[in-house]
PDB file of C-alpha atoms in Angstrom:
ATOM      1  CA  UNK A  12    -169.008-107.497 168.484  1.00 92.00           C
ATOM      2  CA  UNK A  13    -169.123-108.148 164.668  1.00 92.00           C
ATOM      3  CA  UNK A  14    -166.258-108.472 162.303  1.00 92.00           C
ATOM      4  CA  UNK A  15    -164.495-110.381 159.677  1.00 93.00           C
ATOM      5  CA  UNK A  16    -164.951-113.626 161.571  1.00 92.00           C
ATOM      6  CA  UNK A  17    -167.296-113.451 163.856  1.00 92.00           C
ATOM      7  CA  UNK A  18    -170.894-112.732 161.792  1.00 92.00           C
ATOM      8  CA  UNK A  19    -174.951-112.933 163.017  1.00 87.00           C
ATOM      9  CA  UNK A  20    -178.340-111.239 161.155  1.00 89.00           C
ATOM     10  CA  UNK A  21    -176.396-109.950 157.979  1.00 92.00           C
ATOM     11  CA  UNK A  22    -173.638-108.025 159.416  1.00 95.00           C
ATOM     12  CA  UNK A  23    -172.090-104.864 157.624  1.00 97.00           C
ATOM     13  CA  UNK A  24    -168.725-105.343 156.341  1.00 97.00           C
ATOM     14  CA  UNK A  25    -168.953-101.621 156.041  1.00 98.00           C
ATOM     15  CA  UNK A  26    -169.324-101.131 159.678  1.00 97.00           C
ATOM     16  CA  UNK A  27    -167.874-101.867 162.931  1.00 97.00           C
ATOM     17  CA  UNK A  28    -169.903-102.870 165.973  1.00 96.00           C
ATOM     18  CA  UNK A  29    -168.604-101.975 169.604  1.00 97.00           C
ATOM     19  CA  UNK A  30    -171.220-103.732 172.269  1.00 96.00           C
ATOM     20  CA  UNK A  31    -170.897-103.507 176.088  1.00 97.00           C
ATOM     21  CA  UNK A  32    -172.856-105.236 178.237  1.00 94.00           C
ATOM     22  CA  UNK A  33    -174.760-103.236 180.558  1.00 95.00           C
ATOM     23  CA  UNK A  34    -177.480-103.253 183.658  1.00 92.00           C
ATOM     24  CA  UNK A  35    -179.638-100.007 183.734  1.00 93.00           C
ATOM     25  CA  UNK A  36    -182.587 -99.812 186.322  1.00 88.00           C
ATOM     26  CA  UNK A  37    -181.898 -98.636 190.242  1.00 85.00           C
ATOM     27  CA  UNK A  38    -180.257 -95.499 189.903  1.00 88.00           C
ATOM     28  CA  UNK A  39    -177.474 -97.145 188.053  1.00 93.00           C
ATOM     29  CA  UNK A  40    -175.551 -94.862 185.326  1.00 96.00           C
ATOM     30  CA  UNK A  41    -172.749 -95.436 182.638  1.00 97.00           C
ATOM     31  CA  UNK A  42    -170.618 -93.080 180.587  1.00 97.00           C
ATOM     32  CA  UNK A  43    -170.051 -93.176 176.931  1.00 98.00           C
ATOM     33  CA  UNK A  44    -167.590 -91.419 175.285  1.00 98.00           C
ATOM     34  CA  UNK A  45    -164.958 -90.420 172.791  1.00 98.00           C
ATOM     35  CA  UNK A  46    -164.185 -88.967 169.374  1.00 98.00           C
ATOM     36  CA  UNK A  47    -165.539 -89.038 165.873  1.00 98.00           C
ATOM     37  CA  UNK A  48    -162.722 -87.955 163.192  1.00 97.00           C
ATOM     38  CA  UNK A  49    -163.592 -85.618 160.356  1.00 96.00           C
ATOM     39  CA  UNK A  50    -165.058 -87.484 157.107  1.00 96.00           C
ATOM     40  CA  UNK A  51    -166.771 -89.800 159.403  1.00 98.00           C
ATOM     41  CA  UNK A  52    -169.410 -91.999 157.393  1.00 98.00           C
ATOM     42  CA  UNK A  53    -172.005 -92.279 160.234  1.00 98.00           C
ATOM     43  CA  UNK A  54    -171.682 -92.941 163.815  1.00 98.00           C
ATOM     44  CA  UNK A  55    -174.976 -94.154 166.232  1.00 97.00           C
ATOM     45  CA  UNK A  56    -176.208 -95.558 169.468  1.00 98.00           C
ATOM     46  CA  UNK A  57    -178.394 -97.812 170.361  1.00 97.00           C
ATOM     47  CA  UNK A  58    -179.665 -99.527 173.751  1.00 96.00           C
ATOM     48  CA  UNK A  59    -180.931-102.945 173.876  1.00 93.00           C
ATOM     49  CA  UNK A  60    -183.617-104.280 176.192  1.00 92.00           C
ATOM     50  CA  UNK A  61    -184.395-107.617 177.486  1.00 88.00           C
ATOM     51  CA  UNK A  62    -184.385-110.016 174.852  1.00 81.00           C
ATOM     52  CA  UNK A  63    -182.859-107.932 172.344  1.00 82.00           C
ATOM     53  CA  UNK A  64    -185.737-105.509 172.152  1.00 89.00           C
ATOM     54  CA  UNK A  65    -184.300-102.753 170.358  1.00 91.00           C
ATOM     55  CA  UNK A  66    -184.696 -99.713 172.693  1.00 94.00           C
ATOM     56  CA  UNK A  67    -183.662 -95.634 172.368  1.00 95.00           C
ATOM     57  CA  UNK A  68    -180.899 -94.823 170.192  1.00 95.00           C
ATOM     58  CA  UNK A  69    -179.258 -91.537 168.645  1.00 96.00           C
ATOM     59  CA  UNK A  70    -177.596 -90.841 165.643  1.00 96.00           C
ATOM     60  CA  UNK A  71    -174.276 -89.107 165.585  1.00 97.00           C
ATOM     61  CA  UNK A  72    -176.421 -85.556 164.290  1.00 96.00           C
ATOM     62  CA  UNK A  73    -177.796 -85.643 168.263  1.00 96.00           C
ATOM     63  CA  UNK A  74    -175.128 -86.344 170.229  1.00 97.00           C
ATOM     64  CA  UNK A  75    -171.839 -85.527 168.419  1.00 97.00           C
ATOM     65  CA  UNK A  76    -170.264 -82.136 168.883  1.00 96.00           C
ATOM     66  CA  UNK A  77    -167.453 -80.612 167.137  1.00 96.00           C
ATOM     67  CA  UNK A  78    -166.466 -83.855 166.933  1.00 97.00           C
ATOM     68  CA  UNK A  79    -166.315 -85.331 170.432  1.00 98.00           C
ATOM     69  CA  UNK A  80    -168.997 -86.785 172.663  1.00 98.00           C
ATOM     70  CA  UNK A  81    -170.035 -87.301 176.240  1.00 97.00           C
ATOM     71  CA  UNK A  82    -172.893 -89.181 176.993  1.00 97.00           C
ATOM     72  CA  UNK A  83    -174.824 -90.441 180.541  1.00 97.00           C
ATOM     73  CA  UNK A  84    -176.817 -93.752 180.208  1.00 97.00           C
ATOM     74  CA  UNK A  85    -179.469 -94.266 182.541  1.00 96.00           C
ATOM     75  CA  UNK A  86    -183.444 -94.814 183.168  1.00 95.00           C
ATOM     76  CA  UNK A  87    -183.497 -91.544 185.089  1.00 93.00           C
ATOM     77  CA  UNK A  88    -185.085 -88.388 183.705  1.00 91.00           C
ATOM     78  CA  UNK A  89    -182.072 -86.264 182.682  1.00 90.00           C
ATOM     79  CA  UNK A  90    -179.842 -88.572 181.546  1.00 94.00           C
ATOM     80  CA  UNK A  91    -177.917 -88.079 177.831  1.00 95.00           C
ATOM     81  CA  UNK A  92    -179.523 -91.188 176.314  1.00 96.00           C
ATOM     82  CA  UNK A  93    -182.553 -92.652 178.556  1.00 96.00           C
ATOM     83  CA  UNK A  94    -183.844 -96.243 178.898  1.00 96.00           C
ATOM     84  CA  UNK A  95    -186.439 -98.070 180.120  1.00 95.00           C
ATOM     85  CA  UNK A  96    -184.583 -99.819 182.613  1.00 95.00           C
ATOM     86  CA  UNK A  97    -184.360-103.297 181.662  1.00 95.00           C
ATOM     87  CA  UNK A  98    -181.270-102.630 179.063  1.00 96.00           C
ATOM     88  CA  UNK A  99    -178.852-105.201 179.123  1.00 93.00           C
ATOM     89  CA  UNK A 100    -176.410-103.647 176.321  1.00 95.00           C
ATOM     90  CA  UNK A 101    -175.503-100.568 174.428  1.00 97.00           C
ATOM     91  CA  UNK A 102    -174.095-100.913 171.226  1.00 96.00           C
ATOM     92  CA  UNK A 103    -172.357 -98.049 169.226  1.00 98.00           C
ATOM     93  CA  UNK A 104    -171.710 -98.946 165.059  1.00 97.00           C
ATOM     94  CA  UNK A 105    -169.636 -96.703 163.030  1.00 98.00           C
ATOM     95  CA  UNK A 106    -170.187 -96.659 159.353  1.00 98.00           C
ATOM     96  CA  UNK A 107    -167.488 -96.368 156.419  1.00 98.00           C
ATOM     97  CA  UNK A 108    -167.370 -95.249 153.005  1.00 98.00           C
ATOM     98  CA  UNK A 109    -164.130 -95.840 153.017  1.00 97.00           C
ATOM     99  CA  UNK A 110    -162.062 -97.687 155.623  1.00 96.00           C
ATOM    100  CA  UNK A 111    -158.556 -96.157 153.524  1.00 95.00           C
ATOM    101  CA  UNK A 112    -159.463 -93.283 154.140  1.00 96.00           C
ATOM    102  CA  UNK A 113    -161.734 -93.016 157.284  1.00 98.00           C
ATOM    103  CA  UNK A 114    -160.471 -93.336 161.008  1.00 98.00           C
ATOM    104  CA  UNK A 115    -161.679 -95.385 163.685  1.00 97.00           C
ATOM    105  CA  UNK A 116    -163.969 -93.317 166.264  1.00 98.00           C
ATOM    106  CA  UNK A 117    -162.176 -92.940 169.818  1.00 98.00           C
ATOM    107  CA  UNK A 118    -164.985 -94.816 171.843  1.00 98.00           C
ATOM    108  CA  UNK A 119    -165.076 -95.505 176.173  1.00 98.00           C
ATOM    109  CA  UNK A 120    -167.564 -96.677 178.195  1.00 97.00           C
ATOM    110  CA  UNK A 121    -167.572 -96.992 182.404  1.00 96.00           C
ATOM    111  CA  UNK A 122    -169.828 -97.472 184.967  1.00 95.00           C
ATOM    112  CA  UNK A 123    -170.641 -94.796 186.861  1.00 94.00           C
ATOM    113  CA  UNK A 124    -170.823 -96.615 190.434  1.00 87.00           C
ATOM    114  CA  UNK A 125    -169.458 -98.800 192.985  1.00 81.00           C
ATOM    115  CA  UNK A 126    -168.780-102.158 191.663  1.00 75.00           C
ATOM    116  CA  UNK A 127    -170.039-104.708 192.963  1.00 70.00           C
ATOM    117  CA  UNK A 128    -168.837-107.773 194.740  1.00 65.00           C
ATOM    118  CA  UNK A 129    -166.726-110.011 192.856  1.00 72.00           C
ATOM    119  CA  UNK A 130    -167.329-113.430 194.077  1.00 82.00           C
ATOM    120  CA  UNK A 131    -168.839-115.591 192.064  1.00 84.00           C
ATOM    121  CA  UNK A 132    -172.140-116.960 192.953  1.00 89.00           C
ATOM    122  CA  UNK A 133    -173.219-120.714 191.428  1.00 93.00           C
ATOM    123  CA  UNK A 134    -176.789-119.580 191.310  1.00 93.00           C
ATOM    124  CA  UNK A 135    -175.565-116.396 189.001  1.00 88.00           C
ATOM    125  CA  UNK A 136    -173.310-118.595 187.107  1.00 92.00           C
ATOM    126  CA  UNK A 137    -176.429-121.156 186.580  1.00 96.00           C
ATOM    127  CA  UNK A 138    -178.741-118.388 185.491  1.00 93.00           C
ATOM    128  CA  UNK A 139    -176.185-116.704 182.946  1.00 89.00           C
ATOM    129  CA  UNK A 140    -175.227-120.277 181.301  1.00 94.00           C
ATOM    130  CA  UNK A 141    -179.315-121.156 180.866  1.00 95.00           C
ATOM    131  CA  UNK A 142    -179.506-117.007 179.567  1.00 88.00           C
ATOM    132  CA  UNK A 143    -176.678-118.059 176.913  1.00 90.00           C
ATOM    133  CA  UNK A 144    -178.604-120.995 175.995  1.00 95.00           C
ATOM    134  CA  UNK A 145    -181.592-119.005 175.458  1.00 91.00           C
ATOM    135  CA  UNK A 146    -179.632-116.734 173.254  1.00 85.00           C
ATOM    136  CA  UNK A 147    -178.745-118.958 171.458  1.00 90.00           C
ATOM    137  CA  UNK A 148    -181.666-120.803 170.565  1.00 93.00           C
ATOM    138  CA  UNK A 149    -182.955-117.276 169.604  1.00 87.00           C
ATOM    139  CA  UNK A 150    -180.655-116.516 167.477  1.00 86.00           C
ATOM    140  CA  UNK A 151    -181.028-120.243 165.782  1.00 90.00           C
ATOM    141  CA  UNK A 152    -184.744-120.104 165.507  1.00 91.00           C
ATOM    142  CA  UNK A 153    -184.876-116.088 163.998  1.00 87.00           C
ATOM    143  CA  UNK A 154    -182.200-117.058 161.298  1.00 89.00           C
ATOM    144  CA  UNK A 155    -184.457-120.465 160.697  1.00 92.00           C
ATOM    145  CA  UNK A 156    -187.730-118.616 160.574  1.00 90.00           C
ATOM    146  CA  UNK A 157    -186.412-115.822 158.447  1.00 89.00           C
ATOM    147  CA  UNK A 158    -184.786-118.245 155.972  1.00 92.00           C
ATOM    148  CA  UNK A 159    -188.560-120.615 155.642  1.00 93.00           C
ATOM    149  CA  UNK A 160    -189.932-116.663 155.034  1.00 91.00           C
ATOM    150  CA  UNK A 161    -187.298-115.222 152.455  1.00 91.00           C
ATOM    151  CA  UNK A 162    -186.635-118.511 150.259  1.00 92.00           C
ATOM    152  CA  UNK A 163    -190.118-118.633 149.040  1.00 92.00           C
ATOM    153  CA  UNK A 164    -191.694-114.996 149.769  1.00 92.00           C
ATOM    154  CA  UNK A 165    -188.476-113.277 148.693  1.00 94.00           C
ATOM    155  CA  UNK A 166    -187.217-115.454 145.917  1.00 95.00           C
ATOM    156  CA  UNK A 167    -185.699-113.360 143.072  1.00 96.00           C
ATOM    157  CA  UNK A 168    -187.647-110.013 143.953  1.00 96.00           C
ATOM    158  CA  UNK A 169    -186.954-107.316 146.759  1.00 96.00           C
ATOM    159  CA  UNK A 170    -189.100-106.505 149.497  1.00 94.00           C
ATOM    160  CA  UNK A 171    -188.643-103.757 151.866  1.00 92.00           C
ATOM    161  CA  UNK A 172    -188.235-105.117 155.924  1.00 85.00           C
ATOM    162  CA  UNK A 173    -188.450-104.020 159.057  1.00 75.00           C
ATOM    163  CA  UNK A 174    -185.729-106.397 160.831  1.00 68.00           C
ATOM    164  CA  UNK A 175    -187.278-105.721 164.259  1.00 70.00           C
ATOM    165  CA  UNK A 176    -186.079-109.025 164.969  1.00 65.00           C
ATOM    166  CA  UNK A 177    -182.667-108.942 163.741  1.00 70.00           C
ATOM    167  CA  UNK A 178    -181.184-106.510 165.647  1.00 78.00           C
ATOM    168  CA  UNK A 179    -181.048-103.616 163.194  1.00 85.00           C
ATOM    169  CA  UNK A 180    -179.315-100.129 162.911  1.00 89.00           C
ATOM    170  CA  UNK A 181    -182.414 -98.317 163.418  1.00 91.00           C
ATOM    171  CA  UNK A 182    -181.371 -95.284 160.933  1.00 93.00           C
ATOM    172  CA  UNK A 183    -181.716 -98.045 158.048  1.00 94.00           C
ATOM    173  CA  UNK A 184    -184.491 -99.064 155.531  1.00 94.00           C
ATOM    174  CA  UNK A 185    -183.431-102.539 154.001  1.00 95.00           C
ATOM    175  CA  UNK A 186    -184.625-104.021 151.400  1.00 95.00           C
ATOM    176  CA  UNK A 187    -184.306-107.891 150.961  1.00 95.00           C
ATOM    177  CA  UNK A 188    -183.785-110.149 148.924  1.00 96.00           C
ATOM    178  CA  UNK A 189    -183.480-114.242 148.389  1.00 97.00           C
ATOM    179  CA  UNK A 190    -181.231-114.644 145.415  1.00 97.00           C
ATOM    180  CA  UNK A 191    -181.095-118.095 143.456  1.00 97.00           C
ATOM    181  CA  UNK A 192    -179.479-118.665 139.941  1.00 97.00           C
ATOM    182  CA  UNK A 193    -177.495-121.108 138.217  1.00 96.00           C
ATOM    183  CA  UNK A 194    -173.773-121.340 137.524  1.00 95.00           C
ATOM    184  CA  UNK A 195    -173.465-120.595 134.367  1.00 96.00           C
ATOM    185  CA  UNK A 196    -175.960-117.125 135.070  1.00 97.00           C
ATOM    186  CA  UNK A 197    -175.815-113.629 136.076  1.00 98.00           C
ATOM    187  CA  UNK A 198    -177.928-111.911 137.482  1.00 98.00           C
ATOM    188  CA  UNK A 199    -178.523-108.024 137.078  1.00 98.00           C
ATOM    189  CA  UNK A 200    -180.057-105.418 139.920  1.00 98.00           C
ATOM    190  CA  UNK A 201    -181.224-102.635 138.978  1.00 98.00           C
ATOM    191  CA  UNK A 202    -182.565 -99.432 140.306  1.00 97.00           C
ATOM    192  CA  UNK A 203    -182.245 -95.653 141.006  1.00 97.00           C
ATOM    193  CA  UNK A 204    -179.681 -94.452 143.107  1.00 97.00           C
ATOM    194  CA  UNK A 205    -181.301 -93.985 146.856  1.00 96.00           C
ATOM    195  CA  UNK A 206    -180.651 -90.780 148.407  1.00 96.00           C
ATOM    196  CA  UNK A 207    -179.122 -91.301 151.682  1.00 97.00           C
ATOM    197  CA  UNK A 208    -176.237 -91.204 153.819  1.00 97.00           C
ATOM    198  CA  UNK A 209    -175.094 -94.365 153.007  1.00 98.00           C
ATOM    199  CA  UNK A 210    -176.156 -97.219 150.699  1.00 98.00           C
ATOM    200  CA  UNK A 211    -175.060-100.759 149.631  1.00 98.00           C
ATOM    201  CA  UNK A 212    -175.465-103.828 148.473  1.00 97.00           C
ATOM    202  CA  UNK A 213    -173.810-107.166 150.401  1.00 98.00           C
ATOM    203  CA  UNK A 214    -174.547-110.523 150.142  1.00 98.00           C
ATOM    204  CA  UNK A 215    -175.349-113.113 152.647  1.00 97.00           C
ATOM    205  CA  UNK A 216    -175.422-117.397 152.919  1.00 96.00           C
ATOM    206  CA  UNK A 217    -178.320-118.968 154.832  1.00 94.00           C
ATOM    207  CA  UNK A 218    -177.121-118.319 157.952  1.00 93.00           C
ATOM    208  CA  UNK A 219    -176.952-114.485 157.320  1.00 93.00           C
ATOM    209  CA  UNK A 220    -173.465-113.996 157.657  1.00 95.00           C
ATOM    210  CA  UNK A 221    -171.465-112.026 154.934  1.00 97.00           C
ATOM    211  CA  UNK A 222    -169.268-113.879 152.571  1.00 94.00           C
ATOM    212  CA  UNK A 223    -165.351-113.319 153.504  1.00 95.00           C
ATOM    213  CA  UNK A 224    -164.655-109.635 152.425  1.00 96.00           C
ATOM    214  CA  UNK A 225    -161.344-110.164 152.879  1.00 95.00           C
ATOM    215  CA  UNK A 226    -160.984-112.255 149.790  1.00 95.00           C
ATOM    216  CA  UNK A 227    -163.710-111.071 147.447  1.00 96.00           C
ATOM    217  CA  UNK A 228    -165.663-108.527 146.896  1.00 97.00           C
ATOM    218  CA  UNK A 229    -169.384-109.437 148.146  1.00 98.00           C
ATOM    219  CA  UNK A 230    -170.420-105.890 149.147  1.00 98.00           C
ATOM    220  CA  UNK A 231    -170.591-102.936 147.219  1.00 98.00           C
ATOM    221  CA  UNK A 232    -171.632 -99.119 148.513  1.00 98.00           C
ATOM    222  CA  UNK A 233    -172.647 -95.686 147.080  1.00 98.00           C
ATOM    223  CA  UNK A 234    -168.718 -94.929 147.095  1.00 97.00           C
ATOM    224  CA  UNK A 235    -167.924 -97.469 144.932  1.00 98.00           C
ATOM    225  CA  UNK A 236    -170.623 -98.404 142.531  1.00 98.00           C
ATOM    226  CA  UNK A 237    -170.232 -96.903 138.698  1.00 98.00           C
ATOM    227  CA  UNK A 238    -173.872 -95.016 138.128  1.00 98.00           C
ATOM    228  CA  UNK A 239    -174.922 -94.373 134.900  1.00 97.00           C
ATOM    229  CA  UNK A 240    -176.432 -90.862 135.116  1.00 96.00           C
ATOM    230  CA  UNK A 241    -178.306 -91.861 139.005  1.00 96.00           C
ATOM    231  CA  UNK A 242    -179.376 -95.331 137.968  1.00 97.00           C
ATOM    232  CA  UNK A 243    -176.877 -98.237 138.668  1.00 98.00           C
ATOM    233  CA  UNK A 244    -176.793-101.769 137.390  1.00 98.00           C
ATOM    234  CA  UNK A 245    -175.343-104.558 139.963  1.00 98.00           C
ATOM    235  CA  UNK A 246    -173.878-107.646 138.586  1.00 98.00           C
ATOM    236  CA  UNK A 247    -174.254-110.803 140.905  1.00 98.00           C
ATOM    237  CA  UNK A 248    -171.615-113.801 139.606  1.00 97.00           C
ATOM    238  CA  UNK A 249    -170.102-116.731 140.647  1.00 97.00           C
ATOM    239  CA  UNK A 250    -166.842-115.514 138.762  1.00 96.00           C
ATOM    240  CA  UNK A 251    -166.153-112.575 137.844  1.00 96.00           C
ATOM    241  CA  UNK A 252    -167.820-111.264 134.100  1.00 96.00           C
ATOM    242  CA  UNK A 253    -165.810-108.237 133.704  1.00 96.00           C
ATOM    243  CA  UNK A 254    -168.723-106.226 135.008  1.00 97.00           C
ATOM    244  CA  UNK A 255    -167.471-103.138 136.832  1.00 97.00           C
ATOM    245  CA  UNK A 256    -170.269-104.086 139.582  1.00 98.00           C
ATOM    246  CA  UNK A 257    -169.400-107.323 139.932  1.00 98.00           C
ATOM    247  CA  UNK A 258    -170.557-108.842 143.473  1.00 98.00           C
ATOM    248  CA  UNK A 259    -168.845-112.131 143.912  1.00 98.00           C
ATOM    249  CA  UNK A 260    -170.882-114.995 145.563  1.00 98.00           C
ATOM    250  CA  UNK A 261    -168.319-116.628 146.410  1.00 96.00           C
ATOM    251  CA  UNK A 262    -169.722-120.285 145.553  1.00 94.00           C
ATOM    252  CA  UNK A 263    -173.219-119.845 146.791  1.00 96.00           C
ATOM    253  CA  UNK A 264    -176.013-120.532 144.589  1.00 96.00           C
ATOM    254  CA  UNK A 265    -178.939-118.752 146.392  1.00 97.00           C
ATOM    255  CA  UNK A 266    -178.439-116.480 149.733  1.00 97.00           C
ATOM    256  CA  UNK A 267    -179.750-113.023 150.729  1.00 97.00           C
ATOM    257  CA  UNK A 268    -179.076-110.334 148.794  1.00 97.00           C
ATOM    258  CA  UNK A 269    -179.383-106.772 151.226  1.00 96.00           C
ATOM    259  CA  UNK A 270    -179.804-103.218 149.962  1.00 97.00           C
ATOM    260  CA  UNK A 271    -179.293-100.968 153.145  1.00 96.00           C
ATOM    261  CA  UNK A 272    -180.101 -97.586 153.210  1.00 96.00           C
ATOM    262  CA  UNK A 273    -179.147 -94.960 155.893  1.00 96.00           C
ATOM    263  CA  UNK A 274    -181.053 -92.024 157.077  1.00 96.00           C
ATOM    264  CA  UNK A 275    -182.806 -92.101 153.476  1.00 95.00           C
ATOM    265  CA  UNK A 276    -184.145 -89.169 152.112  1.00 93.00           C
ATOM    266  CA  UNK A 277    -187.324 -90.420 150.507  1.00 90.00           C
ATOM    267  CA  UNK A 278    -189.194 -93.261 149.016  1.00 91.00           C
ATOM    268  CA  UNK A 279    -186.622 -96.261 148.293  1.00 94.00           C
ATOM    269  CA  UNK A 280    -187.815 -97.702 145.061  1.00 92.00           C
ATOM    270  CA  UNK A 281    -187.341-101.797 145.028  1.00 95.00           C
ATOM    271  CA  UNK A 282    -184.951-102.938 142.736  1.00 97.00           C
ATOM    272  CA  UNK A 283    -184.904-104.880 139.727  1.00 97.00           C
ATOM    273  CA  UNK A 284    -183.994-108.483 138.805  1.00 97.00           C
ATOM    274  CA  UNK A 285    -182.711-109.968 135.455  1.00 97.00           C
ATOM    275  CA  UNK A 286    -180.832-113.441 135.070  1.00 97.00           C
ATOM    276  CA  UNK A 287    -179.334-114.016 131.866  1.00 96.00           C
ATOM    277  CA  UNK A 288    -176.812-116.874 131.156  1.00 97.00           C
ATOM    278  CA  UNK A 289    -173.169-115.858 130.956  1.00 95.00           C
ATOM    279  CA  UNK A 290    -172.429-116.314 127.463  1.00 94.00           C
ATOM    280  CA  UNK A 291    -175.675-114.775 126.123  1.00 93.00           C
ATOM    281  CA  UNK A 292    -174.915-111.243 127.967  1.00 93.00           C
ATOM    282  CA  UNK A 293    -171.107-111.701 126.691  1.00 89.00           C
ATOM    283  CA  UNK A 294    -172.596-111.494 123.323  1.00 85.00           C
ATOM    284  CA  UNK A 295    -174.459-108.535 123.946  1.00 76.00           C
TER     285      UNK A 295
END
């Protein structure tokens, strides 16, 4: 659903998204399934109701076994992972430390059912094109609303978020944060390591997409970040400073800077902020 090209509400270029569209409610049933290799970061899922209400999910801890999994969607009691019956799509996300080194999950979903006729119907095809409209002035006026919020109540400082709205991984505490400094700056993040699963930093434009991560670095995780002793220092550059945590903004002067933190094992304490210009930090 999400990937190098193809971005919304401050992807993960840690992650991969999988999404089917589905239609729970009158007995009907679907089957997930498949395989989570060894070493595996983090795998979850997650319904979503109408509107893109975020409805029951499981991490992998519930619903993985010895590796493999075998799951019956459904808004009737007994069913693997239940819903309300309104769902409209299930959506499973697979975390990496390390995509060198960590395999793709083995992932199927069908519908457990007759299917129905496939005629199309104008009336259907009418309501599904003003449903996609809808969607998409959603989508428009959350990113718009967020950015009015974040560029003035965010500016330079972190604040912890809920991201009900943005269609978050539920296992995640973020912390956000509306960057803005000049071009001949840096600016330093600073904090104590969280304890967690999985952590990072990433970096995001207005539109809350992640810069290309195929050319430059603009996300960093718990994997790769140098600590010193459990604290870590970020650097945030529009070249790079020779700072082993460089973060590259990759021409942006302000944006969203996102600290994500899965299945946390505490308090997440807000980071830092220091801008400095270039040269004075290059002399020390």
């Amino acid at each position: 659903a999400e990937g190098p090209t193809r971005k919304m509400f401050a992807d993960n270029p840690d992650a991969d998204y999988w999404r089917a569209p589905i239609r729970l409610g009158e007995g009907r049933q679907y089957r997930v399934w498949g395989r989570v290799p060894p070493g595996t970061t983090y795998v979850g899922i997650l319904l979503y109701r109408r509107g893109g209400v975020v409805g029951r999910y499981m991490p992998d801890r519930d619903f993985v076994h010895d590796g493999n999994f075998d799951l019956v969607l459904s808004a009737d009691e007994g069913a693997g992972l239940r819903g309300e019956g309104d769902e409209t799509a299930v959506m499973v996300r697979q975390y990496f430390s390390d995509r060198a080194v960590e395999l793709p999950i083995e992932l199927h979903v069908a519908f457990l059912g007759t299917p129905g006729a496939g005629a199309l119907e104008p009336r259907v095809l009418a309501r599904d094109l003003d449903r996609a409209r809808k969607n998409l002035e959603a989508v428009f006026a959350r990113t718009l609303g967020t950015w009015e919020m974040a560029r003035v109540g965010l500016l330079n400082r972190f604040v912890q978020l809920d991201g009900a709205a943005l269609f978050p991984t539920p296992d995640n505490t973020y912390l956000a944060c509306w960057y803005r400094f000049g071009q001949d700056q840096l600016m330093f993040v600073r904090g104590r390591a969280p304890r967690a699963r999985y952590w990072s930093f990433c970096l995001y434009n207005v539109w809350m997409e992640s810069g290309d991560y195929r050319q430059a670095r603009v996300s960093i995780n718990h994997q790769q970040v140098k600590l010193d002793g459990d604290r870590y220092e970020i650097c945030l550059a529009h070249r790079d400073p020779g700072h082993p945590n460089w973060i590259h903004t990759t021409g942006h002067l302000a944006g969203y800077a996102l600290l994500r933190c899965l299945l946390p094992g505490g308090e997440i304490d807000a980071p830092s902020i220091e801008v400095k210009y270039e040269r004075e930090w290059h002399r020390g």
